[in-house]
Amino acid sequence: MSETMHGLPTQQVIEVLTEELHSLAPAEREAKAVELLAVLGLAKAAAAPRPEEPATRPAPLLICDWAADLGLDGTTQQLGIDVAPGPTRVSKTAAATGRSLLSSGQMGADILHVPAGSGFAPHTHPGDHLLFVLAGTGTIAVAGEIVETRPGQVYMVEGAVTHAVGAVTDHMILAVGAPHRHLDSPERQNLTAYTALLSELGHITCRLCDIRASSGEELAAKGCPHSPHRFG
């Protein structure tokens, strides 16, 4: 091109490119147009968000110890799980902490510790999470209901669906997600309005207390301590 376009407004860049293309012979114009489209395509790809990558390239096999092998009791395998808070605070939470286990940048696993009475406010996140309950009683709020969760259960909510996770007692969860976001990454979850938890009729029901209301404040006023409006 005969003129530099660094720092020019977008419209002026378009005008310069158009003038340059019209000054070329048809065959040369077509080749130049293909070249420009390729450059624009690369620029768009470079601007798109990419999965988080580990600091070093992962080995073909990633393995770690997340529980102690306490042996067999008859036909039941015994595991010892450390229920202490983790070293890393989870982004956009008041008290949840965690410990990273494995991450390929695309898929990863973490252990989360959620103190009693706290939790993850209503949110969505990129991709889906499998949540394995390791210790303590908790709650999952989604689609107008607050449901109890307990050790030995695993559950999943679509990442694009607003949900909230709470702790009735100190609560431990093994979270497996893809794409994986680090515990302290602001992209791990996107907070949403509490109203996104309500049912199509505008209600939320706590199945632990058998109480229905139209807001978290109303649930609390009726005696329910499990509403995730307290986690924000």
Coordinates of C-alpha atoms in Angstrom, one line a residue:
M1 CA 0.0 0.0 0.0
S2 CA 1.2 3.5 -0.8
E3 CA 0.1 5.0 2.5
T4 CA 0.6 4.0 6.1
M5 CA -2.7 3.2 8.0
H6 CA -1.3 3.0 11.5
G7 CA -3.5 5.0 13.9
L8 CA -6.1 6.0 11.2
P9 CA -9.8 5.8 12.0
T10 CA -11.6 2.7 10.8
Q11 CA -13.6 4.5 8.1
Q12 CA -10.5 6.2 6.7
V13 CA -8.7 2.8 6.6
I14 CA -11.6 1.4 4.6
E15 CA -11.5 4.3 2.2
V16 CA -7.7 4.0 1.6
L17 CA -8.1 0.2 1.0
T18 CA -10.9 0.7 -1.4
E19 CA -9.0 3.3 -3.4
E20 CA -5.9 1.1 -3.5
L21 CA -7.9 -1.9 -4.8
H22 CA -9.7 0.1 -7.5
S23 CA -6.3 1.3 -8.8
L24 CA -5.1 -2.3 -9.5
A25 CA -5.7 -4.5 -12.5
P26 CA -8.5 -7.0 -12.1
A27 CA -6.3 -10.1 -11.6
E28 CA -4.0 -8.2 -9.1
R29 CA -7.1 -6.7 -7.4
E30 CA -8.5 -10.2 -6.8
A31 CA -5.2 -11.5 -5.4
K32 CA -4.8 -8.5 -3.1
A33 CA -8.4 -8.9 -1.9
V34 CA -7.8 -12.6 -1.0
E35 CA -4.6 -11.5 0.9
L36 CA -6.5 -8.8 2.8
L37 CA -9.3 -11.2 3.8
A38 CA -6.7 -13.7 5.0
V39 CA -5.1 -11.0 7.2
L40 CA -8.4 -9.9 8.6
G41 CA -9.3 -13.5 9.4
L42 CA -6.0 -14.0 11.2
A43 CA -6.6 -10.8 13.1
K44 CA -10.1 -12.0 14.2
A45 CA -8.7 -15.3 15.3
A46 CA -6.0 -13.7 17.3
A47 CA -8.5 -11.5 19.1
A48 CA -10.8 -14.4 20.1
P49 CA -10.5 -15.6 23.7
R50 CA -8.4 -18.8 24.0
P51 CA -8.5 -21.5 26.7
E52 CA -6.1 -20.9 29.6
E53 CA -2.8 -22.7 29.0
P54 CA -0.5 -24.0 31.8
A55 CA 2.8 -22.3 32.3
T56 CA 4.5 -25.4 30.9
R57 CA 3.4 -27.8 28.3
P58 CA 1.6 -30.7 30.1
A59 CA 3.1 -34.2 30.0
P60 CA 1.3 -37.0 28.2
L61 CA 0.2 -38.3 31.6
L62 CA -1.0 -36.0 34.5
I63 CA -1.5 -37.7 37.8
C64 CA -1.8 -36.5 41.4
D65 CA -2.9 -37.6 44.9
W66 CA -6.1 -36.0 46.0
A67 CA -7.1 -38.4 48.8
A68 CA -5.3 -40.9 51.0
D69 CA -5.8 -44.6 50.4
L70 CA -7.1 -46.1 53.7
G71 CA -7.6 -49.5 52.3
L72 CA -10.5 -51.8 51.9
D73 CA -13.2 -52.5 54.5
G74 CA -14.8 -55.6 53.1
T75 CA -15.9 -54.5 49.7
T76 CA -15.8 -50.8 50.5
Q77 CA -12.8 -48.7 49.6
Q78 CA -11.9 -46.1 52.3
L79 CA -10.5 -42.7 51.3
G80 CA -9.1 -40.0 53.6
I81 CA -9.9 -36.5 52.4
D82 CA -8.2 -33.4 53.8
V83 CA -11.1 -31.0 54.6
A84 CA -9.0 -28.0 55.5
P85 CA -9.4 -24.7 53.5
G86 CA -7.3 -24.5 50.3
P87 CA -4.4 -22.1 49.7
T88 CA -6.2 -20.1 46.9
R89 CA -9.3 -18.0 47.2
V90 CA -11.8 -18.6 44.5
S91 CA -12.4 -15.5 42.4
K92 CA -15.7 -13.6 43.0
T93 CA -16.5 -15.4 46.3
A94 CA -16.3 -14.1 49.8
A95 CA -14.9 -17.2 51.5
A96 CA -14.5 -20.2 49.2
T97 CA -11.0 -21.5 48.7
G98 CA -9.5 -24.3 46.8
R99 CA -6.6 -26.4 45.7
S100 CA -5.8 -27.0 42.0
L101 CA -5.2 -30.7 41.1
L102 CA -4.6 -31.0 37.3
S103 CA -5.1 -28.8 34.3
S104 CA -4.3 -29.3 30.6
G105 CA -5.5 -25.7 29.9
Q106 CA -8.6 -27.2 28.3
M107 CA -9.8 -29.6 31.0
G108 CA -8.9 -29.5 34.7
A109 CA -9.9 -30.4 38.3
D110 CA -9.9 -28.6 41.6
I111 CA -10.9 -29.3 45.2
L112 CA -13.1 -26.5 46.6
H113 CA -13.7 -25.7 50.3
V114 CA -16.8 -23.7 51.1
P115 CA -17.3 -22.6 54.8
A116 CA -20.6 -23.2 56.4
G117 CA -23.1 -20.5 55.6
S118 CA -21.3 -19.2 52.5
G119 CA -21.2 -20.2 48.9
F120 CA -21.1 -19.2 45.2
A121 CA -23.6 -16.4 44.3
P122 CA -25.8 -16.9 41.3
H123 CA -23.5 -17.3 38.3
T124 CA -22.8 -19.0 34.9
H125 CA -19.4 -20.1 33.7
P126 CA -17.7 -21.2 30.4
G127 CA -18.4 -24.9 29.9
D128 CA -20.0 -27.4 32.2
H129 CA -18.8 -28.6 35.6
L130 CA -19.1 -32.0 37.2
L131 CA -19.3 -31.5 41.0
F132 CA -18.5 -34.5 43.2
V133 CA -19.5 -33.9 46.9
L134 CA -16.7 -35.1 49.1
A135 CA -17.7 -33.9 52.6
G136 CA -20.3 -31.8 54.3
T137 CA -23.8 -30.9 53.4
G138 CA -24.4 -28.3 50.7
T139 CA -27.1 -26.9 48.4
I140 CA -27.5 -26.4 44.6
A141 CA -30.0 -23.7 43.5
V142 CA -31.2 -23.8 39.9
A143 CA -34.4 -23.4 37.9
G144 CA -36.5 -22.2 40.9
E145 CA -35.4 -24.8 43.4
I146 CA -32.8 -25.1 46.2
V147 CA -31.8 -28.8 46.7
E148 CA -29.6 -30.5 49.3
T149 CA -26.4 -32.1 48.3
R150 CA -24.4 -34.6 50.4
P151 CA -21.2 -36.7 50.2
G152 CA -21.3 -39.5 47.7
Q153 CA -23.3 -37.5 45.2
V154 CA -22.2 -36.0 41.8
Y155 CA -24.2 -33.4 39.9
M156 CA -23.8 -31.2 36.9
V157 CA -25.5 -28.0 35.8
E158 CA -25.1 -26.6 32.3
G159 CA -22.6 -23.7 32.5
A160 CA -24.9 -21.4 30.6
V161 CA -27.7 -22.0 33.2
T162 CA -27.7 -19.7 36.2
H163 CA -27.0 -21.6 39.4
A164 CA -25.6 -21.1 42.9
V165 CA -23.8 -23.5 45.3
G166 CA -24.1 -23.2 49.1
A167 CA -22.6 -24.8 52.2
V168 CA -24.9 -25.8 55.1
T169 CA -21.9 -27.3 56.9
D170 CA -18.3 -26.9 55.9
H171 CA -18.5 -28.3 52.4
M172 CA -15.9 -30.0 50.1
I173 CA -16.4 -30.5 46.4
L174 CA -14.2 -32.0 43.6
A175 CA -14.9 -29.8 40.5
V176 CA -14.0 -31.0 37.0
G177 CA -14.6 -28.6 34.2
A178 CA -13.8 -27.8 30.6
P179 CA -12.7 -25.4 29.5
H180 CA -10.7 -25.1 32.8
R181 CA -10.2 -21.7 34.5
H182 CA -7.9 -21.3 37.4
L183 CA -9.4 -20.8 40.9
D184 CA -8.4 -17.2 41.0
S185 CA -9.3 -16.4 37.4
P186 CA -12.0 -13.7 37.0
E187 CA -13.2 -15.7 34.0
R188 CA -14.0 -18.8 36.2
Q189 CA -17.5 -17.5 36.8
N190 CA -19.8 -14.7 35.6
L191 CA -22.1 -13.4 38.3
T192 CA -25.8 -12.9 37.4
A193 CA -28.9 -11.4 38.9
Y194 CA -30.7 -13.5 41.6
T195 CA -33.9 -13.3 39.5
A196 CA -32.2 -15.7 37.0
L197 CA -32.6 -18.4 39.6
L198 CA -36.4 -18.1 39.7
S199 CA -38.8 -20.5 38.0
E200 CA -40.9 -19.5 35.0
L201 CA -43.6 -18.5 37.5
G202 CA -41.2 -16.2 39.4
H203 CA -40.7 -18.3 42.5
I204 CA -37.9 -20.2 44.2
T205 CA -38.6 -23.1 46.6
C206 CA -36.2 -24.4 49.2
R207 CA -36.7 -28.2 49.3
L208 CA -34.8 -28.4 52.6
C209 CA -37.3 -26.0 54.4
D210 CA -40.3 -26.6 52.1
I211 CA -40.7 -22.8 51.8
R212 CA -41.5 -20.9 48.6
A213 CA -41.0 -17.2 47.9
S214 CA -40.5 -14.7 45.1
S215 CA -37.1 -13.5 46.3
G216 CA -34.2 -14.4 48.5
E217 CA -35.2 -11.8 51.1
E218 CA -38.7 -13.2 51.3
L219 CA -37.2 -16.8 51.8
A220 CA -35.1 -15.5 54.6
A221 CA -38.0 -13.6 56.2
K222 CA -40.0 -16.8 56.2
G223 CA -37.2 -18.6 58.1
C224 CA -35.1 -20.2 55.3
P225 CA -31.3 -19.9 55.9
H226 CA -30.3 -21.4 52.5
S227 CA -31.1 -18.7 50.0
P228 CA -27.9 -17.8 47.9
H229 CA -28.8 -14.1 47.9
R230 CA -26.6 -14.0 51.0
F231 CA -23.5 -15.1 49.1
G232 CA -23.1 -12.0 46.9

